[in-house]
XYZ file of C-alpha atoms in Angstrom:
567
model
C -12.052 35.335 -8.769
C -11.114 34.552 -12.296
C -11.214 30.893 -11.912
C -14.786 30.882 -9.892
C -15.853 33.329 -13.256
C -14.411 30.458 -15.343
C -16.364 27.421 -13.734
C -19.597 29.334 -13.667
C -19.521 30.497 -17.236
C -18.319 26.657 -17.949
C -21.412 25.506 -15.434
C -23.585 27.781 -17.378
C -22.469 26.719 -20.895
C -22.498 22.895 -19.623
C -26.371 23.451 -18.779
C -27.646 24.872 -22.076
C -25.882 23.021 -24.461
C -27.713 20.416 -26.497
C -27.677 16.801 -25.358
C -28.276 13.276 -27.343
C -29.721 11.214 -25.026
C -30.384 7.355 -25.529
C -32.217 5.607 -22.176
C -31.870 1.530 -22.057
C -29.092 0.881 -24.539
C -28.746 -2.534 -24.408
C -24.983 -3.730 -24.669
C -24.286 -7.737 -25.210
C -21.502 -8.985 -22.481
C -19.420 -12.366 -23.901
C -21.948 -14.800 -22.244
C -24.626 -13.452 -24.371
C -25.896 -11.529 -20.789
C -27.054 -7.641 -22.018
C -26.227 -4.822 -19.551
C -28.405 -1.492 -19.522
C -27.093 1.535 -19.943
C -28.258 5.159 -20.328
C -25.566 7.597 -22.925
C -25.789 10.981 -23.405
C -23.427 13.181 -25.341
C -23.159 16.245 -27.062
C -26.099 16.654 -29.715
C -24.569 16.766 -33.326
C -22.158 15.060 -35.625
C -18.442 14.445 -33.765
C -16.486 11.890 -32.110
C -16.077 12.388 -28.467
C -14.061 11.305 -25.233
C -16.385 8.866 -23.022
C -16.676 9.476 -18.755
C -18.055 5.371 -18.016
C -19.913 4.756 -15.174
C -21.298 1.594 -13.940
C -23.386 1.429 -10.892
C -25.239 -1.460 -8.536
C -27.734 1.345 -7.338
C -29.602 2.351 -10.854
C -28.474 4.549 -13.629
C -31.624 6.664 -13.354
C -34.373 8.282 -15.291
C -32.414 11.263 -16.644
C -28.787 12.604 -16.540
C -27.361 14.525 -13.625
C -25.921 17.515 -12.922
C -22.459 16.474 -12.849
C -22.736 14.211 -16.058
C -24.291 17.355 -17.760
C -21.248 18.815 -16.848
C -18.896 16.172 -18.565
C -21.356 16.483 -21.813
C -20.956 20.174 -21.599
C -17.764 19.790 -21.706
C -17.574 17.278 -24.973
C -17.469 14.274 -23.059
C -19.934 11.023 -24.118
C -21.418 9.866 -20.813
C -22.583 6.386 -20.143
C -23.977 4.749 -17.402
C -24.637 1.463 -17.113
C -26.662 -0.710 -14.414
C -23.800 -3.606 -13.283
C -25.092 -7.472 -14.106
C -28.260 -8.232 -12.216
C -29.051 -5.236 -11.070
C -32.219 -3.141 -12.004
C -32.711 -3.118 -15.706
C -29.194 -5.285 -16.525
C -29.638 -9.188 -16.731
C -27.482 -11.808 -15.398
C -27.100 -12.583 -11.424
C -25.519 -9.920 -9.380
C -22.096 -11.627 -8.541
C -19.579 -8.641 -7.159
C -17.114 -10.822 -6.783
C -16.063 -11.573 -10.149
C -17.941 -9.976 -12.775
C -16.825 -6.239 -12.918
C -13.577 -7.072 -14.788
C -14.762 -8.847 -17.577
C -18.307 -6.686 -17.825
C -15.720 -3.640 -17.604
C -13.934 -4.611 -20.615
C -17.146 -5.893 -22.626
C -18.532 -2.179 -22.132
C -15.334 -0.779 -23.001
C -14.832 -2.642 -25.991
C -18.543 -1.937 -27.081
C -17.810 1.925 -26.224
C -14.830 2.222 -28.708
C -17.045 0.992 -31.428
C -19.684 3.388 -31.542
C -19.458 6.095 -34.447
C -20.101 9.236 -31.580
C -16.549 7.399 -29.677
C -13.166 8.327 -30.438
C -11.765 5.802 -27.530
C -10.905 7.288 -25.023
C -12.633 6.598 -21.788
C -12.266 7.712 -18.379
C -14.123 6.194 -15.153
C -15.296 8.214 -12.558
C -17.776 7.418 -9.290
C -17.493 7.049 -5.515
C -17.714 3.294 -3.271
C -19.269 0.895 -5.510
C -18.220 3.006 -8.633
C -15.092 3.481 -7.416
C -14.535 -0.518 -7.227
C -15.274 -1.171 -10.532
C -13.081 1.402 -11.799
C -10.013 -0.646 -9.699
C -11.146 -3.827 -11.055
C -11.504 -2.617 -14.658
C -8.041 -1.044 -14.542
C -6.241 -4.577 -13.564
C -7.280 -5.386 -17.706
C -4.678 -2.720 -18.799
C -7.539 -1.987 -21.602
C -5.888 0.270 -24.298
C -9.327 2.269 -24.425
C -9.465 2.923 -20.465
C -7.092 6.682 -20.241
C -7.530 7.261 -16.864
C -10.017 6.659 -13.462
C -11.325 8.360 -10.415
C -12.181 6.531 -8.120
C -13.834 8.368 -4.516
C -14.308 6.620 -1.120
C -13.574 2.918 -2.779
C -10.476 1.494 -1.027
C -8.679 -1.579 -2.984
C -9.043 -5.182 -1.594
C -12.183 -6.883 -0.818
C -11.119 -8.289 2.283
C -9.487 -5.216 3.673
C -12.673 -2.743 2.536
C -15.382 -4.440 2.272
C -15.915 -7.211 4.902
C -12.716 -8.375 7.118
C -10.770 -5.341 9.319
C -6.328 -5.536 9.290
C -7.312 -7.011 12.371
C -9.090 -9.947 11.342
C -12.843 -9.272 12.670
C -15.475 -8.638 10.817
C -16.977 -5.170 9.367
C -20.515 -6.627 10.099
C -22.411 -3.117 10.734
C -21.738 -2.082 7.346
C -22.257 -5.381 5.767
C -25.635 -6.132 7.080
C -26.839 -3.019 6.241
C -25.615 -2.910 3.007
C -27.117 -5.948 2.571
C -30.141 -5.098 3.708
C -30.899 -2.070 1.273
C -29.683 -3.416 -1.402
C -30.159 -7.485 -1.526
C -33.586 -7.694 0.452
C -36.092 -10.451 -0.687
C -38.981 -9.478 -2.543
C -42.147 -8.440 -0.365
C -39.492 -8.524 2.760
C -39.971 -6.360 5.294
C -36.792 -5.116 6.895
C -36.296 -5.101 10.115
C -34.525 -2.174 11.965
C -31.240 -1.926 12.042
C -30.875 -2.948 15.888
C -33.007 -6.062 15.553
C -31.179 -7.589 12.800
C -26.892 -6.770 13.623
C -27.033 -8.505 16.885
C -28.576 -12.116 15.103
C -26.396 -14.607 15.580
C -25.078 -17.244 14.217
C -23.345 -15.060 11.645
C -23.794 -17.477 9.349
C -27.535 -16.681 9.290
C -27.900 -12.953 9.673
C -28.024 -12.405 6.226
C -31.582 -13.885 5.997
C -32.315 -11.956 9.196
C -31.465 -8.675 7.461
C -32.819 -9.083 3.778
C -34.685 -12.421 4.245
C -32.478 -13.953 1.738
C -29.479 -16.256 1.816
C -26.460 -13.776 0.318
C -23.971 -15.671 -1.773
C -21.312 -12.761 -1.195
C -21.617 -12.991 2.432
C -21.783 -16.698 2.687
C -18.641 -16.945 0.779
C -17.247 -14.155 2.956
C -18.066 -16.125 6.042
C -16.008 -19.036 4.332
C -13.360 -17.312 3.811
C -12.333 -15.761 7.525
C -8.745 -15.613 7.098
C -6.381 -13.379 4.275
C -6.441 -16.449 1.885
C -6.272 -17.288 -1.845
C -9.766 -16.907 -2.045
C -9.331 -13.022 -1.285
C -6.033 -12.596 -2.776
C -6.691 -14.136 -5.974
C -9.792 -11.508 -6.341
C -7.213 -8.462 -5.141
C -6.067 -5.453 -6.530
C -4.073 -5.010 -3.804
C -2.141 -8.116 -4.531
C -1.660 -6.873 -8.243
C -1.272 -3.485 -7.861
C 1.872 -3.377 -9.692
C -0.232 -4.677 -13.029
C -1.999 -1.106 -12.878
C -0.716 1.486 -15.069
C -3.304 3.506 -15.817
C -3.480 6.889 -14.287
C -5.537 6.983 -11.186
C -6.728 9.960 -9.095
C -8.847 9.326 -5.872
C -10.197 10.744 -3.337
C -11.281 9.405 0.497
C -12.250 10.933 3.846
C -10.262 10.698 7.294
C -13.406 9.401 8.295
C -14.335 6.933 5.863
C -13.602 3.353 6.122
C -12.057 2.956 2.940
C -9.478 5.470 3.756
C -6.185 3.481 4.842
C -6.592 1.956 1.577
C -7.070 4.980 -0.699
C -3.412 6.020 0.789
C -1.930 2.530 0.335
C -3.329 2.591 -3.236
C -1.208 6.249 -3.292
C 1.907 4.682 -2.007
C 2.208 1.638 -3.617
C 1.966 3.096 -7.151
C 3.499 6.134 -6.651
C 6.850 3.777 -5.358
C 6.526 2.695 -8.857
C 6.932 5.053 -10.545
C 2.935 5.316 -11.422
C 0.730 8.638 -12.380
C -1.170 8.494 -8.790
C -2.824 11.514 -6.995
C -4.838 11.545 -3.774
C -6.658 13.691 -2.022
C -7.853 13.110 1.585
C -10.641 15.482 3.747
C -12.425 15.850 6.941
C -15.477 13.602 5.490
C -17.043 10.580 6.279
C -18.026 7.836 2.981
C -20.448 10.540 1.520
C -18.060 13.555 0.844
C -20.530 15.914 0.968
C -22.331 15.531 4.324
C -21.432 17.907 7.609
C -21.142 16.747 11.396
C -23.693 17.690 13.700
C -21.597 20.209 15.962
C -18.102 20.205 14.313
C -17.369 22.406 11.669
C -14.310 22.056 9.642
C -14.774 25.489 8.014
C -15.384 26.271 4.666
C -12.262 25.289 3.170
C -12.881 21.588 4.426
C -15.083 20.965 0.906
C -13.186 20.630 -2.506
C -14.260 21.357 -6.053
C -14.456 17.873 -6.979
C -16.362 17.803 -10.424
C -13.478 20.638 -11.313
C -10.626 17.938 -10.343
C -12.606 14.954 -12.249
C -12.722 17.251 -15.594
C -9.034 18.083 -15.581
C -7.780 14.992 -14.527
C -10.385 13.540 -17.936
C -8.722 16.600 -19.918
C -5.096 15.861 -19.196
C -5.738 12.158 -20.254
C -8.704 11.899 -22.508
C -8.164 14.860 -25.019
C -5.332 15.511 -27.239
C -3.567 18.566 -27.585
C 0.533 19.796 -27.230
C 0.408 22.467 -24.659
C -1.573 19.978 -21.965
C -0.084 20.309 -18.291
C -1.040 18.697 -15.169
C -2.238 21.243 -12.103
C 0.836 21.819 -10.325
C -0.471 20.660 -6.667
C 1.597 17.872 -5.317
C 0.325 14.719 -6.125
C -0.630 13.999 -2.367
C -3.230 16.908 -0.983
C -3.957 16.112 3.077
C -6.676 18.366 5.259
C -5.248 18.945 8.904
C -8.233 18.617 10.671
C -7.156 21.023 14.085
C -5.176 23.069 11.883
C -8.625 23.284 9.681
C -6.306 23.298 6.220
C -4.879 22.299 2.926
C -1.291 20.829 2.666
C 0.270 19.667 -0.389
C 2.915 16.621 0.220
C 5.029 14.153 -1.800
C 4.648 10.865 -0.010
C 2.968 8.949 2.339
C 3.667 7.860 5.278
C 5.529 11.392 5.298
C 9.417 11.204 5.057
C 9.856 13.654 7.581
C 7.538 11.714 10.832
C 8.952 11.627 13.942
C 7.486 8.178 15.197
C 6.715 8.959 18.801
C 6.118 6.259 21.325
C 3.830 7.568 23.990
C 3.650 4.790 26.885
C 0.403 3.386 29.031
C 0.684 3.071 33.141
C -1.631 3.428 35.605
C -1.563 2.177 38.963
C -3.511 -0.871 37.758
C -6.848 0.812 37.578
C -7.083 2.432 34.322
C -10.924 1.286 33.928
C -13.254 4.364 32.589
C -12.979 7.807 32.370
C -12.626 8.271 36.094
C -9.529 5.747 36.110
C -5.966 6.404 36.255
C -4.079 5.583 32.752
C -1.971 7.797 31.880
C -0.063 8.592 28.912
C 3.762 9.160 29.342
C 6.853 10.273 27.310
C 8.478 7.216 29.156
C 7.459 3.605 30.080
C 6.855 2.438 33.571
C 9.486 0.201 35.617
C 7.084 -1.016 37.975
C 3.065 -0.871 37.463
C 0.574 -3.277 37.883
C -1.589 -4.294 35.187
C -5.061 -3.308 33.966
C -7.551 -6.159 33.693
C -11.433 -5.668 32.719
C -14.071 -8.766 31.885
C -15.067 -8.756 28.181
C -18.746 -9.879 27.636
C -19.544 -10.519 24.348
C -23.692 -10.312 25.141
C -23.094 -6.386 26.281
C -20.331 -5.234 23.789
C -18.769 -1.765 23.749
C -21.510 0.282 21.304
C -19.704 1.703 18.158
C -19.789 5.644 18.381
C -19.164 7.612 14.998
C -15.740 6.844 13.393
C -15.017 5.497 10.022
C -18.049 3.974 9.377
C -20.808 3.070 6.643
C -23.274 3.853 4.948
C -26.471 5.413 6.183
C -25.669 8.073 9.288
C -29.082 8.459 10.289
C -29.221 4.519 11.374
C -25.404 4.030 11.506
C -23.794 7.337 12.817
C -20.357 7.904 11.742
C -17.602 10.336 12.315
C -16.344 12.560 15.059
C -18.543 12.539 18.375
C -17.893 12.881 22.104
C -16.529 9.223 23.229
C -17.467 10.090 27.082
C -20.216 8.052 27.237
C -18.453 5.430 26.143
C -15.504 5.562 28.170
C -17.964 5.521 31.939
C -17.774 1.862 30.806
C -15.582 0.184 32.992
C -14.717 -2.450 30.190
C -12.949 0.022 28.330
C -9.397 1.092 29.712
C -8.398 5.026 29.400
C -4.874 6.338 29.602
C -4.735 10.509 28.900
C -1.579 12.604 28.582
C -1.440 15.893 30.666
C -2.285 18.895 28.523
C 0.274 19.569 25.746
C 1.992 22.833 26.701
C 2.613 23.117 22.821
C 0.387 22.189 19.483
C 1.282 18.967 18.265
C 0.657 17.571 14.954
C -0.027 13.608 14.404
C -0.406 12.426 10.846
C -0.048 9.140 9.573
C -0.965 5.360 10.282
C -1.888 5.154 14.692
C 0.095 1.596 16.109
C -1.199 0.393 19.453
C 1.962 -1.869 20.818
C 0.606 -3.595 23.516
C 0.794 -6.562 25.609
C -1.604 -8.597 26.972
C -3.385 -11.654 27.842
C -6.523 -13.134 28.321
C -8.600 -16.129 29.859
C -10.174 -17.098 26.442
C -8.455 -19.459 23.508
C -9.073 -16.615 21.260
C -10.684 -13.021 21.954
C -9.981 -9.495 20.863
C -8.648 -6.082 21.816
C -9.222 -2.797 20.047
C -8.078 0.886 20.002
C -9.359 4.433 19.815
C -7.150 7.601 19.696
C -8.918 10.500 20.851
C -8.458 14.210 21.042
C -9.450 15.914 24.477
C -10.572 19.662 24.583
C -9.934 21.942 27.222
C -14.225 21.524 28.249
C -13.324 17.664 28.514
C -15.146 16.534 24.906
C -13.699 13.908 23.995
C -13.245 13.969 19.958
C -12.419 10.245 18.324
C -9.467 10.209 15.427
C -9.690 6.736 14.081
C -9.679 3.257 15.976
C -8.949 -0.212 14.985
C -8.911 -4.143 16.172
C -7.368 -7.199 16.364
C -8.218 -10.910 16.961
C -6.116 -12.482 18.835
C -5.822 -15.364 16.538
C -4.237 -12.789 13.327
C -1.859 -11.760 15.915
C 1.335 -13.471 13.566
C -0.684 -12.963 10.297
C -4.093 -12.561 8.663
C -3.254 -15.412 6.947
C -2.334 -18.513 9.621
C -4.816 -17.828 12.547
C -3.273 -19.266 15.861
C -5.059 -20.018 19.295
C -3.908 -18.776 22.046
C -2.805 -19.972 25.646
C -5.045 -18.567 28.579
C -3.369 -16.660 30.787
C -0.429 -15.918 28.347
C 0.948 -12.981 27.749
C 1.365 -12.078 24.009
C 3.134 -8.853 22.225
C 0.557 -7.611 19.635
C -0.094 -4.734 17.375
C -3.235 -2.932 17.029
C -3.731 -1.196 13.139
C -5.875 1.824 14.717
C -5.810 3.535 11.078
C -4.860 6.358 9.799
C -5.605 10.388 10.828
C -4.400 13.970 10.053
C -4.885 16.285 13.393
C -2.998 18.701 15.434
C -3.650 18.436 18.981
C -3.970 22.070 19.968
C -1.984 23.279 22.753
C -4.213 22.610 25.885
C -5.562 19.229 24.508
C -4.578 15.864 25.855
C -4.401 12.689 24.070
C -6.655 10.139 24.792
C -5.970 6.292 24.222
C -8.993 3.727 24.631
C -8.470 0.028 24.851
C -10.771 -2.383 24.942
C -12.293 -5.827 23.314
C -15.324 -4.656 21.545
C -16.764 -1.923 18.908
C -19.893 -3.000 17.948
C -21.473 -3.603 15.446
C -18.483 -1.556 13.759
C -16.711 -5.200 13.758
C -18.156 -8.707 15.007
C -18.241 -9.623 18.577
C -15.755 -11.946 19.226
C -17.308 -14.800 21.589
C -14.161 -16.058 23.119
C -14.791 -19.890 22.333
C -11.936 -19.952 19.775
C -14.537 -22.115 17.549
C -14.727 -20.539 13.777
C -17.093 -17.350 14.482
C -19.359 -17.642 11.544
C -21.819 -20.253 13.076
C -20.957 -19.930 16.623
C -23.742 -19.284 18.911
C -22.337 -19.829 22.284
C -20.525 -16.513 23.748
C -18.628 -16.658 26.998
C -17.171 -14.183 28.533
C -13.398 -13.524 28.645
C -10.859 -11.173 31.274
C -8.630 -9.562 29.814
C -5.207 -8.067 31.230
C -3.213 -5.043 29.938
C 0.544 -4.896 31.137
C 2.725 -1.616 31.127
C 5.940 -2.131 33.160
C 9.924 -2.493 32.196
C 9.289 -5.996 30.438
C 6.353 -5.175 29.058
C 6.410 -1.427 26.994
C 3.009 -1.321 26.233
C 2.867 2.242 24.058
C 0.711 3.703 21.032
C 3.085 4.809 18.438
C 1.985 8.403 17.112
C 3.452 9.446 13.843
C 4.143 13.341 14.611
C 4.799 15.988 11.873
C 7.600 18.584 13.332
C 6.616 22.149 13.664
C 9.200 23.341 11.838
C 9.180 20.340 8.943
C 5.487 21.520 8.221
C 4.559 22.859 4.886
């Protein structure tokens, strides 16, 4: 009760204190290009801390509640429209201008008489990249960042999957709010997604050709193209102090906790937390509830994290929460941990049979502690021109076009494309937490095609609750980097990334595995000609084959948190 008394006398004083405010500040980059931004800081004589933001959607008419907040607080806040984008000049190039733009405004920052350098970045998905970028320049003048929802590597995030396909929903429409032609009209959603060639459906979504995507489309494979671009590839050239936050059902979330890892294995000031939400942090699912506890003080954890580094002072002290803060969605709470993947996981195999008629809901997969000696495969036809229809997950950006996280996979799973193996109930709670592995081996008719994965928690009333899912093409099945065809007909030992999840299966629950060679438009429909995808326009259709016997230990590998390891 204390603390809440705190923040609301801190709110309170935030809103009535005095604030400068400068709209349109023009600030020259080192091509002679001048970026817009609005500041606003405490009113009076002083030199202050600066919170930079930098933004692709518009810095707005007036400041915001939560930048009042960080001016309340005697913070300078500026935010500035990124190059070619509403009232900033240049041409809007995401690829490669937010480093040196990042340091430009940084460097112009520490030189204005209300600036006592020291800056701090905070902002969510767009914002949040930036910040990443920015801190690969080591500036002296950037303290700390906070990055929300952002992930790390542009391939990874923003357009390819682990598995090689592409994140086309969320491209396209991305694309299409934000890049449209002038005078445009935009289609709907479901008339422009399907468009094919690839290579095209840019200028069927925003009736413009998109350099970004073109160059995407270029660029299928993990190459130096992508890598040289990479923060994942440099991580270890980041030192400052980084704090972020993601959702268990947000698509940039395997990264946020690779970002975690990687740093905090050297040595780095890293903290992450991780919730039951979806890219915007703040939005509820229809029909599941999380409880209360689910939502985090966020602007309280951006202003300590900006105290701690920003402002001097001798007696300073980090919060004492681990540096790692997971929500157990099933358990519905808060845990504190050290590491990630968690020391203490029991990785637990749980193996796929079926009498060779696992098809749909109504099949007979089944889920088993041990593998099969003896079962006959699963096969299915793939069509590319009636693809498995995406259903919630980790998905992006608009939920009202695009819906995204948990929602009953039934329909789905009548299809007799997708494959469904289902443990008996679990006599006992179970808790899985960690990065899902589908093992499995199969083959196909096709030179190249590709197989995906859902985990799934089952409730007692049969409603059927997806975790997190994932793909591969069969080509990336060595590497992301070499793509190799394949032989028709052969069979081939692959891995399926299927992401990353925090749930206990309650007792009573089964758990649900879903194979199949399509989520769309969550990734590109592979058309099985083994031709380069982008300006393919031919699909054919491919059947696929699933084996689960003694040579062939096809198994999803569940990262499970012992009862009595738990904190």
């Amino acid at each position: 009760m204390r603390r809440l008394l705190t923040l609301l006398v801190a709110a309170a004083l935030a809103v009535a204190a005095p604030i400068d405010k400068q709209f349109h500040v023009r600030i020259a980059m080192r091509d002679g290009v001048q970026l817009c931004a609005n500041v606003f800081r405490p009113a009076g004589a002083g030199r202050w801390p600066a919170i930079l933001v930098r933004t692709p959607y518009g810095k707005g008419a007036d400041i915001n509640a939560n930048y009042q907040a960080f001016v309340g607080r005697g913070y300078a806040v500026v935010v500035q429209d990124v190059r070619g984008r509403f009232d900033s000049k240049g041409v809007f190039d995401p690829l490669y201008q937010e480093t040196p733009d990042g340091v430009d405004t940084l460097k112009w920052i520490a030189g204005q008489p209300w600036a006592n350098g020291n800056v701090g970045m905070i902002g969510g998905s767009y914002l949040g990249i930036v910040q990443w970028r920015l801190a690969l320049a080591n500036d002296p003048h950037l303290k700390a960042i906070f990055p929300n929802v952002s992930g790390y590597d542009d391939y990874l995030d923003r357009f390819y999957s682990t598995g090689g396909a592409l994140k086309l929903g969320q491209r396209l429409l991305w694309i299409s709010d934000n890049l449209k032609a002038p005078d445009f009209i935009k289609p709907e959603f479901s008339r422009f997604v399907p468009h094919l060639p690839l290579r095209t459906a840019d200028r069927a979504a925003a009736g413009q050709r998109v350099d970004m995507y073109q160059k995407a489309l270029d660029h299928p494979a993990y190459d130096a193209f992508w890598k040289s671009m990479s923060v994942r590839e440099r991580i270890g050239e980041i030192r400052v102090p980084v704090f972020s936050a993601g959702g268990w059902y947000d698509n940039f979330v395997e990264s946020d906790l690779e970002a975690f890892a990687a740093l905090r294995k050297l040595g780095r000031q890293a903290r992450l937390v991780v919730g039951p939400w979806p890219h915007n942090m703040s939005a509820t699912f229809a029909g599941v509830d999380f409880g209360p506890q689910s939502s985090i003080p966020l602007r309280t954890l951006q202003l300590e994290w900006m105290d701690y580094w920003l402002k001097p002072g001798p007696d300073k002290k980090l919060p004492s929460a681990g540096p790692l803060r997971i929500f157990v969605m099933g358990a519905n709470r808060w845990r504190d941990e050290q590491e990630w993947p968690l020391k203490r996981t029991r990785w637990t195999p749980m193996s796929l049979t079926s009498r060779g008629n696992a098809n749909s809901l109504s099949g007979d997969g089944v889920l088993t502690a041990r593998p099969a000696r003896n079962a006959p495969p699963d096969r299915y036809a793939y069509d590319p021109r009636n693809p498995v229809p995406t259903l919630g997950g980790a998905v992006c950006c608009n939920p009202k076009i695009y819906p995204w996280g948990p929602l009953d996979q039934r329909p789905v799973e009548k299809r007799r494309d997708v494959l469904v193996y289902e443990s008996r109930p679990l006599k006992e709670e179970m808790e899985v937490t960690g990065p899902i592995k589908a093992i499995l081996h199969v083959s196909t008719s096709a030179p190249d095609t590709d197989f995906t994965a859902k985990l799934v928690d089952v409730f007692p009333d049969g409603h059927a609750r997806n975790l997190t899912d994932g793909i591969l093409r069969l080509r990336y099945r060595h590497s992301l980097e070499k793509p190799v065809a394949a032989r028709p007909n052969e069979v081939y030992a692959i891995t399926i990334d299927a992401g990353v999840t925090s749930n206990v299966f309650r007792a009573g629950h089964r758990v649900r595995l879903e194979i199949s060679s399509s989520n769309f438009p969550r990734f590109d429909r592979n058309p099985n000609t083994g031709r380069p995808v982008a300006d393919d326009t031919e699909v054919r259709g491919a059947l696929q084959a699933v084996y689960h016997d003694h040579r062939h230990p096809s198994h999803v590998l569940l990262p499970v948190i012992p009862r009595a390891a738990r904190r």
